Coordinates of C-alpha atoms and ligand atoms in Angstrom, one line a residue:
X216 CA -8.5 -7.4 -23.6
X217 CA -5.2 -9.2 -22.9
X218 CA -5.0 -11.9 -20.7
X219 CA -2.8 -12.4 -17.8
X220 CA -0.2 -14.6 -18.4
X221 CA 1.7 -17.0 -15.4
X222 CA 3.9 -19.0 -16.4
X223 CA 5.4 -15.6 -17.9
X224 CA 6.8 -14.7 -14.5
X225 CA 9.1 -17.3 -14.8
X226 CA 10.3 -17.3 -17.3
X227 CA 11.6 -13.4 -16.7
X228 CA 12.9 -14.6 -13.4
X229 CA 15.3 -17.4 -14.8
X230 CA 15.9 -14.8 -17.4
X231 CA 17.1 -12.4 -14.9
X232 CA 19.2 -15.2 -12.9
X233 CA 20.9 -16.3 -15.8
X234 CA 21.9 -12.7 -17.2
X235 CA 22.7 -11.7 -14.3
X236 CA 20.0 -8.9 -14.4
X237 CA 18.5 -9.8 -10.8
X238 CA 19.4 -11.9 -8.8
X239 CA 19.2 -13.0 -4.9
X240 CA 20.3 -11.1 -1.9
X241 CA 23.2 -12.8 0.2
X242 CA 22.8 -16.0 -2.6
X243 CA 26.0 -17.9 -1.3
X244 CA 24.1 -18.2 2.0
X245 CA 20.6 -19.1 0.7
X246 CA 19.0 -15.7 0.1
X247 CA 17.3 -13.3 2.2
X248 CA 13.5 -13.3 1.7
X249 CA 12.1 -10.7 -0.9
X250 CA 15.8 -9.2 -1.3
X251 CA 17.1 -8.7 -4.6
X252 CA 20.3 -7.1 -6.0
X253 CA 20.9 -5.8 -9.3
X254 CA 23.5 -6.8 -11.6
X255 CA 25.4 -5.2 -14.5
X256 CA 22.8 -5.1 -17.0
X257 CA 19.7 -4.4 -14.3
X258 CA 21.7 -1.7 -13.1
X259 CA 21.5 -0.1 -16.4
X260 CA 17.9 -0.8 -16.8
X261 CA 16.9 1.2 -13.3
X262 CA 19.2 4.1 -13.6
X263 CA 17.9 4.8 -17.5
X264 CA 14.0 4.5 -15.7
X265 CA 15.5 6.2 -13.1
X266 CA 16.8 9.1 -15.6
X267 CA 13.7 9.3 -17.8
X268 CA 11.1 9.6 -15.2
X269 CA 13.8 12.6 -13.4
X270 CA 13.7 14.0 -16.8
X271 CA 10.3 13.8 -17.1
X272 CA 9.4 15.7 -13.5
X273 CA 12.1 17.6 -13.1
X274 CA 14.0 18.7 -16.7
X275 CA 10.4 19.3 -18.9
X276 CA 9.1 21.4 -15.5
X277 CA 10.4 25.0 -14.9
X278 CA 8.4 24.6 -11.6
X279 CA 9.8 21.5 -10.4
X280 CA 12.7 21.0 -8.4
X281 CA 14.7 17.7 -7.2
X282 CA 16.1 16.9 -3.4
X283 CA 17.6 14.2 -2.1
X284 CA 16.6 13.9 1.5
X285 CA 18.0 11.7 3.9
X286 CA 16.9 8.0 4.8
X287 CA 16.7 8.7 8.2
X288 CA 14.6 11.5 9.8
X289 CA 13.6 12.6 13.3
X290 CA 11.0 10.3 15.0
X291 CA 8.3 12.9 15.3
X292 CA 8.5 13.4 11.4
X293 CA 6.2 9.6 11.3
X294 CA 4.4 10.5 14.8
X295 CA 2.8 13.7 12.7
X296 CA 2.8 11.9 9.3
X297 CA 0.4 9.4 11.0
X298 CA 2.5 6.4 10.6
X299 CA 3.5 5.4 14.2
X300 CA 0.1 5.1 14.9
X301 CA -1.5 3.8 11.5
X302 CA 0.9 3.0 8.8
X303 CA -0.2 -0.6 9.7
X304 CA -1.9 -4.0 7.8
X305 CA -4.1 -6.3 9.4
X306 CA -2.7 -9.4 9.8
X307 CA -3.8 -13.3 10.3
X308 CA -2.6 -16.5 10.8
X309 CA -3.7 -19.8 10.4
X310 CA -3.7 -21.7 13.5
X311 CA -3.2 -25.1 11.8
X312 CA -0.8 -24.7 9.1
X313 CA 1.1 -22.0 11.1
X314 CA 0.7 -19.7 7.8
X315 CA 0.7 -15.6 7.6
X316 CA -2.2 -13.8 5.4
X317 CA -2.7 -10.0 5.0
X318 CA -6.4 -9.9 6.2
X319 CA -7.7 -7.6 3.3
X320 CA -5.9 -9.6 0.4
X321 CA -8.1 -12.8 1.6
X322 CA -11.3 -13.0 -0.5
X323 CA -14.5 -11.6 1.8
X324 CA -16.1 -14.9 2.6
X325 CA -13.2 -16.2 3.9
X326 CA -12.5 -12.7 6.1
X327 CA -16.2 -13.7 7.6
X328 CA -15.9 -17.4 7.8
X329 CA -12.0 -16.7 9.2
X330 CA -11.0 -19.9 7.7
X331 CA -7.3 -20.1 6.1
X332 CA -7.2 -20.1 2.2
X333 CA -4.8 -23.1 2.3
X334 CA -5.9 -25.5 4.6
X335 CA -9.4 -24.4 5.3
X336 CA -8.3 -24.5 9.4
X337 CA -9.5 -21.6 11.6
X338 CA -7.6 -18.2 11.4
X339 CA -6.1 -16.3 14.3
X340 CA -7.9 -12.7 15.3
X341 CA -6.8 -10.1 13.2
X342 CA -3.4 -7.9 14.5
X343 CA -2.5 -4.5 13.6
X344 CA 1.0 -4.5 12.1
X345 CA 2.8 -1.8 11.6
X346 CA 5.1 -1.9 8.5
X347 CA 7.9 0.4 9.5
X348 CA 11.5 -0.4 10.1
X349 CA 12.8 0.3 13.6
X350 CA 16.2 0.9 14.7
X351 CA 18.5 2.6 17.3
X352 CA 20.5 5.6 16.8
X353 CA 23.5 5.9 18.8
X354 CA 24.8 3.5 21.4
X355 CA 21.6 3.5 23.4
X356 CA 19.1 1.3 22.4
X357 CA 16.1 3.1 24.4
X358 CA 13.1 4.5 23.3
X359 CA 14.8 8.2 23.2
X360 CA 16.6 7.0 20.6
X361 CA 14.5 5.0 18.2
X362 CA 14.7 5.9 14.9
X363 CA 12.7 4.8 11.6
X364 CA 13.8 3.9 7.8
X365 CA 11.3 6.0 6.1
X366 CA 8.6 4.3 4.3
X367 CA 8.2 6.4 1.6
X368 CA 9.9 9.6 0.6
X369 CA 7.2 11.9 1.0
X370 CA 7.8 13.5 4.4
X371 CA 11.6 14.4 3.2
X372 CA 9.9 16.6 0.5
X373 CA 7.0 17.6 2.9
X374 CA 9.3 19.1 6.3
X375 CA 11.6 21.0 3.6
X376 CA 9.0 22.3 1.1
X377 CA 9.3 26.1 2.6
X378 CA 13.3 25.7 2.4
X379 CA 13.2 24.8 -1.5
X380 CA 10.8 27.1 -2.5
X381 CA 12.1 30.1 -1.0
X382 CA 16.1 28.6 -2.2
X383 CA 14.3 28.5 -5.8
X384 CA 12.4 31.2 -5.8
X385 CA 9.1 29.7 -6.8
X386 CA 5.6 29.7 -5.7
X387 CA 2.3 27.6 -6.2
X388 CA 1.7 25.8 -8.3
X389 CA 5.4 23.8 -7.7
X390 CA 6.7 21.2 -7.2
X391 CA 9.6 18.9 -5.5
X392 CA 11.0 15.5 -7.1
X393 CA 13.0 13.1 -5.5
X394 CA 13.7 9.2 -5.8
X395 CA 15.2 6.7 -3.0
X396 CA 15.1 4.2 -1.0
X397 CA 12.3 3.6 1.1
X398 CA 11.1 0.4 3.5
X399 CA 8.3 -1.4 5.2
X400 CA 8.0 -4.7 6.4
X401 CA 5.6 -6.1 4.1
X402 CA 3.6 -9.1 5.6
X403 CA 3.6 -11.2 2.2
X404 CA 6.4 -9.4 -0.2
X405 CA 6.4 -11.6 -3.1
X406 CA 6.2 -11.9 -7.1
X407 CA 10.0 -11.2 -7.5
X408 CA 10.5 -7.6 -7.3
X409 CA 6.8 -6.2 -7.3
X410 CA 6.7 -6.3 -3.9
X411 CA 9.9 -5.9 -1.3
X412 CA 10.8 -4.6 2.2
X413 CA 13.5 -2.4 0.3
X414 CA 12.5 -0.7 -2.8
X415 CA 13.0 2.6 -4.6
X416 CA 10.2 5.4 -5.1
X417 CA 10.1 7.9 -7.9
X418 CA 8.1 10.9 -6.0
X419 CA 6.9 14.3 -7.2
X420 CA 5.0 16.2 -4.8
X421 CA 3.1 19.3 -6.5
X422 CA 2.1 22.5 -3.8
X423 CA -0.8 24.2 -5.0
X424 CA -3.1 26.8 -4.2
X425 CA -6.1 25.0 -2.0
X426 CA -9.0 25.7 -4.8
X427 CA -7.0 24.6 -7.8
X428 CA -6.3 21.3 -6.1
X429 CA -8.9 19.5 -8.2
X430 CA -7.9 20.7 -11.3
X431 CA -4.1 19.7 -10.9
X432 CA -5.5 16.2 -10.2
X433 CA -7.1 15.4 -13.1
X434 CA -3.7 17.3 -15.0
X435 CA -1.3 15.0 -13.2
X436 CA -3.6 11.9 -13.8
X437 CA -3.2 12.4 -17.5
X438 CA 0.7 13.3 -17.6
X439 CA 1.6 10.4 -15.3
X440 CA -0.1 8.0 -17.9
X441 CA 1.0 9.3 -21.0
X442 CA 4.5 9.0 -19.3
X443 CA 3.8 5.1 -19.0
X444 CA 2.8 5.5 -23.0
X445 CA 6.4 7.0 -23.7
X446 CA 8.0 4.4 -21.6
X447 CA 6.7 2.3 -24.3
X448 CA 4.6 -0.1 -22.2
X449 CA 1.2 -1.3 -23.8
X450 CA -1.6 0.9 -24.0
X451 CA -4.0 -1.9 -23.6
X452 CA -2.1 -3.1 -20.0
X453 CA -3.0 -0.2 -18.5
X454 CA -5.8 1.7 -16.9
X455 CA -6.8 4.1 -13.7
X456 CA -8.2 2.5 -10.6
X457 CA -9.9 5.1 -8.5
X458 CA -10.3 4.3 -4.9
X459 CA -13.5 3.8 -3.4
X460 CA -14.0 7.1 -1.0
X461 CA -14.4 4.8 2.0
X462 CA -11.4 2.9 1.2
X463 CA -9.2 6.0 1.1
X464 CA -5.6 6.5 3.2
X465 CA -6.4 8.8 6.2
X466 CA -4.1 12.0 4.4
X467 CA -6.1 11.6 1.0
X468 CA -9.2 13.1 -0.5
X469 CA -9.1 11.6 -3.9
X470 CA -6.6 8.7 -5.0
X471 CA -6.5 6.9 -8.5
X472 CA -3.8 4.3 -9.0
X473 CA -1.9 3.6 -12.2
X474 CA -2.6 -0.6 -12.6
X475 CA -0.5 -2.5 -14.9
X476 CA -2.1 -5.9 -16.1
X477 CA 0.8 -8.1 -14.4
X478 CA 0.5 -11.9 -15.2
X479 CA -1.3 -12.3 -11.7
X480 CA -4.0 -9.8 -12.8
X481 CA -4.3 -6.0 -12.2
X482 CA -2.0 -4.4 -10.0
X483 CA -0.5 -0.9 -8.9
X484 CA 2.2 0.9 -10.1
X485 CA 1.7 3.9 -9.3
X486 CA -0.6 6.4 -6.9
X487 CA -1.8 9.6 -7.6
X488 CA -3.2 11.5 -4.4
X489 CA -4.5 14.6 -3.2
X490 CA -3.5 14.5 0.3
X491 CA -4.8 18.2 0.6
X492 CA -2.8 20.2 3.3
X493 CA -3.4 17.2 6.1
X494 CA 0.7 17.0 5.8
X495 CA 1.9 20.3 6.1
X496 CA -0.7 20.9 8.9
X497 CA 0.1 18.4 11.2
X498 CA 3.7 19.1 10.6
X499 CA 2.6 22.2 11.7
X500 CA 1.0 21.2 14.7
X501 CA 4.0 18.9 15.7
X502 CA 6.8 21.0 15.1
X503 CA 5.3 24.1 15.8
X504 CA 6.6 26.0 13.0
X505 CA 4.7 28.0 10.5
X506 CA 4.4 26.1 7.3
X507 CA 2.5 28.4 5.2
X508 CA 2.7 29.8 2.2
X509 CA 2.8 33.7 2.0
X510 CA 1.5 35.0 -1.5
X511 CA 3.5 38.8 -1.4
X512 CA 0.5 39.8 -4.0
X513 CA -2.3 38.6 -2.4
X514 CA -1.2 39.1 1.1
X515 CA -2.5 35.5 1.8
X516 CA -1.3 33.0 3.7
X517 CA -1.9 29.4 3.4
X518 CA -0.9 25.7 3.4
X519 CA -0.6 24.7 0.1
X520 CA -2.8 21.4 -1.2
X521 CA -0.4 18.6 -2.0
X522 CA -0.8 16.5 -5.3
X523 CA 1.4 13.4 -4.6
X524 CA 2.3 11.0 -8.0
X525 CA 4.3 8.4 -6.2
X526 CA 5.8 5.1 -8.4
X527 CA 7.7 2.7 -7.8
X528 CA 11.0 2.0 -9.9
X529 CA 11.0 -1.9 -9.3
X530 CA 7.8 -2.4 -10.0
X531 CA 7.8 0.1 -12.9
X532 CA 11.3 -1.9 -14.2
X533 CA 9.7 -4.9 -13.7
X534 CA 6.6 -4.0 -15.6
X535 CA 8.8 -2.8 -18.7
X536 CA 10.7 -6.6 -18.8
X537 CA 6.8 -8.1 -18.8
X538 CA 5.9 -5.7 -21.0
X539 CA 8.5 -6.6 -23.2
X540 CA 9.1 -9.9 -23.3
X541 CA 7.8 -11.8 -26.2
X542 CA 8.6 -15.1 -27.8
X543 CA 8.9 -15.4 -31.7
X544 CA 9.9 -17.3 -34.5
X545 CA 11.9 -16.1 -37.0
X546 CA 12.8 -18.2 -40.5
X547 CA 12.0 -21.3 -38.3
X548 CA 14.1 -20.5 -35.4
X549 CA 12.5 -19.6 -31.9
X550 CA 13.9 -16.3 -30.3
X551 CA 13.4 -14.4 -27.2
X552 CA 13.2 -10.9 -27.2
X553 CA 12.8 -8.1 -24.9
X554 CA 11.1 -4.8 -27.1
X555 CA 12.5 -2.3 -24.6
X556 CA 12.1 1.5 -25.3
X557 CA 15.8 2.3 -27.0
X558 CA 15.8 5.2 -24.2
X559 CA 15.6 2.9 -21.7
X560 CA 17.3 -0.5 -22.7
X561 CA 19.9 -1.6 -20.5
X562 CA 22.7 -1.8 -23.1
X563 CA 21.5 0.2 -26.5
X564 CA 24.7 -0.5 -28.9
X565 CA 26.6 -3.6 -29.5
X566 CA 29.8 -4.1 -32.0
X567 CA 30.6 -7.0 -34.0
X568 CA 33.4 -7.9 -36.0
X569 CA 32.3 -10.7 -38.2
X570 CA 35.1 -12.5 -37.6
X571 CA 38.3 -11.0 -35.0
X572 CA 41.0 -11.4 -38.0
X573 CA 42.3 -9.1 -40.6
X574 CA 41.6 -6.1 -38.5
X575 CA 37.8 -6.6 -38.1
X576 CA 38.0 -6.3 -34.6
X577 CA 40.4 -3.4 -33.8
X578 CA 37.9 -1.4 -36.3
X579 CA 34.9 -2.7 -34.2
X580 CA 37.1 -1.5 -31.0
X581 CA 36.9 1.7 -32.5
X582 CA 33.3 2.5 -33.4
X583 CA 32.6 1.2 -29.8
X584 CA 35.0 3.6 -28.3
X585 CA 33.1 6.2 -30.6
X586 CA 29.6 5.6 -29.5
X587 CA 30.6 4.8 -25.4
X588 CA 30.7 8.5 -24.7
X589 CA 26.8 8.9 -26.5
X590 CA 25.4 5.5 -25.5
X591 CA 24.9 2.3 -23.4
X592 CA 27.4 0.6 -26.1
X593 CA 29.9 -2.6 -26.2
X594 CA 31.6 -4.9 -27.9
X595 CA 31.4 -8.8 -28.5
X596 CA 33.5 -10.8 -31.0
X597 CA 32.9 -14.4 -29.6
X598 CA 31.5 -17.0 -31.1
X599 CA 28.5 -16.9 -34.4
X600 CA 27.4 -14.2 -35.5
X601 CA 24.0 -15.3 -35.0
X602 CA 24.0 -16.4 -31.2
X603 CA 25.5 -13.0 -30.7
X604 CA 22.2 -11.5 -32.0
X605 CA 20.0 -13.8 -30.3
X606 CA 22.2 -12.7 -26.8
X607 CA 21.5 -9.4 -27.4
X608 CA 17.7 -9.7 -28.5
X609 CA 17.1 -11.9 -25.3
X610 CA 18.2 -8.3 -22.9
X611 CA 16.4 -6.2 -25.5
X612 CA 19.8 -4.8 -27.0
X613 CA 17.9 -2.5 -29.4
X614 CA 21.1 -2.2 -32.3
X615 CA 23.4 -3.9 -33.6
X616 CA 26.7 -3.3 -35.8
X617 CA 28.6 -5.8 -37.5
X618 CA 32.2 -4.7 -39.1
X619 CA 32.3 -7.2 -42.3
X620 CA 35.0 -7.2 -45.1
X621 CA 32.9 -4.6 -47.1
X622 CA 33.8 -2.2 -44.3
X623 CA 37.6 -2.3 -45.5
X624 CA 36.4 -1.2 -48.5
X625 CA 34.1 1.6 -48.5
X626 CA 33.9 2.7 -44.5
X627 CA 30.5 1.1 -44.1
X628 CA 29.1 -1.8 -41.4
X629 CA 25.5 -2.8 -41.3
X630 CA 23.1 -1.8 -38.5
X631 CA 20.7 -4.3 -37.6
X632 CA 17.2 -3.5 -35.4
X633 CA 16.2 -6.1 -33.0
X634 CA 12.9 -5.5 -33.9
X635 CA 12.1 -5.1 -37.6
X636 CA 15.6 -7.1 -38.0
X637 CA 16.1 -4.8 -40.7
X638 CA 19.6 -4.9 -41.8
X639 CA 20.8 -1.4 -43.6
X640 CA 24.4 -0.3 -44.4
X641 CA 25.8 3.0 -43.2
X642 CA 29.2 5.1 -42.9
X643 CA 31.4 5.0 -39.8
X644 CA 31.1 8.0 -39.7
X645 CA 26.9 8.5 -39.5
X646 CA 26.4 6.4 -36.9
X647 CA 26.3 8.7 -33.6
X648 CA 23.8 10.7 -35.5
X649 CA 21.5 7.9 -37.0
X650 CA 21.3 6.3 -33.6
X651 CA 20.5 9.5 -32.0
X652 CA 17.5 9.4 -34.0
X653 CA 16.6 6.1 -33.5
X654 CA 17.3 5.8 -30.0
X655 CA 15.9 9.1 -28.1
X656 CA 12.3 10.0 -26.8
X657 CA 11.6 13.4 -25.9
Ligands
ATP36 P1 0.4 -1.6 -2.4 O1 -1.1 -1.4 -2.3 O2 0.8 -2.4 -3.6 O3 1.0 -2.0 -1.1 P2 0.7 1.1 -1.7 O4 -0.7 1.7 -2.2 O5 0.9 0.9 -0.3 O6 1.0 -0.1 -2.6 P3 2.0 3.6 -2.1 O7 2.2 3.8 -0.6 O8 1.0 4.4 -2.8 O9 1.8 2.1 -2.4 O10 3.5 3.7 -2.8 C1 3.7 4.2 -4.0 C2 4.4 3.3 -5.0 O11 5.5 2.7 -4.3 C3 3.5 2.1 -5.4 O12 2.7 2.4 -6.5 C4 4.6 1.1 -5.8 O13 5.0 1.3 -7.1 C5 5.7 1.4 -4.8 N1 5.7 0.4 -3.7 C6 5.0 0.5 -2.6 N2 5.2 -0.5 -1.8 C7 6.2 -1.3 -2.4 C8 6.9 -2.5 -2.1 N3 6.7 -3.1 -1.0 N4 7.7 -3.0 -3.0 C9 8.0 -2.4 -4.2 N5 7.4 -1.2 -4.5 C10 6.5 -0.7 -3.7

């Protein structure tokens, strides 16, 4: 079993500064707690995750269907969800050092001796806090007008379900994709990007007739993983959690997480639930509009069970950098290297002349215009031919092309893989196809 791994977590984070992957929010001011922005090359990386995992739910799925639903939703949308009332953590403080715990992270002897993990002093009585944004729409600032940022994407797919099906013409067994943005004020956000106030979901919500519900489970438990397996992560770094049934959400009848071994130990990436038809009935009940389903065959109507696989792309982007990352020495010399996927690597394709004179470099131009249209791809013509490699290996640039003098003559460069480093000669003119090859997952 592999072991976790902490000083690892540092070593992406400097990584991410200095390439200007991640970096802080609002930096020329000092930050703002647990908020990140994404630069050129991270970018890259979450809209290629972003792409494969819409492919995957959306593209490979007659019977799924994407949305985009907004951010912001009537107020009675998280009054039936349940969240007003208990989308909340239980929260402590220590009344000597003055710091903030979730109650249910602490270990359970501390929880019963209610003594503070860092300073031993005595811990506050536990508060209900409820993690959801609030804000004001309009110029009023009364409760009339209060207003939420949704905390998970769900309910956008939930109070339209009827809408899409009928515009799609489909019927149970479906289902609706959709990735945003969704927020909660997270008592202790932390480990760089695992866990933040802001963050991006990857949600697929599949409708299905009530009896088949258990069935689909156990289907979407084993699709969801084997996407993590074509992702490329490492078989052996992840595994199911099931939830105990008296630890499960209020909506759910059966949830099993998706845990990735991060270098703090076990944690989730992604939930799998069967939240039965508690969502569509109390939408029901609060809206009062018919949300069933009408089978024209059967003449039965019904709400549809719901099986939810909800991920997170920051977590799941941070997981594949982890993943990734290894250290190695190659003919005596130390690298760093990132083994992205190909699919998924923020830049697939770079283009070296060996040196920029006697035309090296306007041919290198070319082949880079070439491949742009096809692939993540750029060019590079400063400084040794070597650091240039080690640049690229370092943000998991999977290939390579260097334009030499042998190119003048016969039309061909050499591709290098960052992996293998195997260094093979080709024609100008095979290269979209040969990288097509190499670089795409289906
Ligand atoms: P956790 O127990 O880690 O707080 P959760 O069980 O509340 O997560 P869900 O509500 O199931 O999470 O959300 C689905 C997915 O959304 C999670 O698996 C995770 O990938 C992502 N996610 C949830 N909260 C955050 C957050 N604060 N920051 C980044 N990603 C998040």
């Amino acid at each position: 079993m592999p072991k976790p791994t902490p000083d690892l977590m540092e070593k992406i984070v400097s990584l991410c500064k200095r390439r200007g992957i991640i970096f802080q929010s609002s930096e020329i001011y000092g930050g703002l707690n647990s908020c990140w922005d994404y630069g050129p090359l991270g970018i890259e990386l979450k809209n290629a995750i972003r792409n494969f995992w819409w492919k995957e739910m959306t593209q490979l799925h007659p019977e799924i269907v994407g949305i985009d639903a907004s951010i912001l939703m009537h107020s009675r949308v998280w009054e039936a969800s349940g969240h007003v009332e208990g989308f909340t953590d239980p929260l402590v403080d220590c009344k000597e050092c003055k710091r903030r715990f979730r109650e249910d992270d602490l270990p359970e002897e501390l929880q019963k001796s209610r003594k503070c993990p860092e300073c031993g002093g005595s811990l506050t009585d536990t508060r209900k806090f409820n993690l959801m944004f609030r804000t004001f729409m309009g110029p009023l600032e009364d409760s009339a007008s209060t207003i939420y940022l949704r905390p998970e994407t769900a309910q956008g797919i939930y109070v339209n379900y009827l809408t899409v099906m009928n515009a799609s013409r489909l019927k149970p067994p479906f289902g609706i994709a959709q990735v945003g943005k969704a927020f909660r004020n997270e008592i202790t956000p932390g480990n760089f990007i695992f866990r933040t106030r802001e963050f991006e979901q990857m949600e697929m919500q599949y409708f299905v007739p009530p009896d088949t519900a258990d069935e689909w489970f156990e289907i979407w438990l084993n699709r969801r993983m084997d996407y993590y397996y074509r992702l490329g992560i490492n078989k052996d770094k992840l595994r199911f959690a099931e939830h105990p049934k008296d630890k499960l959400a209020h909506y759910a009848k059966r949830a099993v997480d998706i845990e990735y071994l991060f270098p703090w130990g076990w944690a989730e990436i992604e939930g799998i639930h069967n939240r039965t038809d508690f969502d569509l009935r109390r939408h029901q009940e609060y809206s009062g509009k018919d949300m069933q389903y009408f089978d024209e065959e059967t003449k039965q109507r019904y709400l549809p069970y719901i099986i939810e696989t909800s991920g997170g792309l920051n977590r799941t982007l941070l997981m594949t950098m982890l993943d990734g990352y290894y250290e190695e020495e190659i003919k005596g010399e130390k690298r760093v290297v990132i083994k992205f996927s190909p699919h998924i690597a923020p830049m697939q394709v770079g283009v070296f002349p060996l040196v920029k004179k006697d035309g090296l470099s306007e041919i290198s131009r070319r082949i880079e215009a070439d491949l742009r249209p096809y692939y993540r791809a750029f060019y590079d013509g400063k400084g040794a031919i070597g650091r240039r490699y080690r640049r690229q290996d370092e943000v998991g640039t999977p290939f390579c092309i260097t334009v030499d003098y042998q190119t003048k003559e016969d039309d061909t460069v050499t591709l290098r893989e960052r992996d293998s480093l195997a260094q093979d000669r080709y024609k100008i003119g095979e290269l979209r196809e040969v990288l097509w090859k190499k670089v795409n997952v289906v």
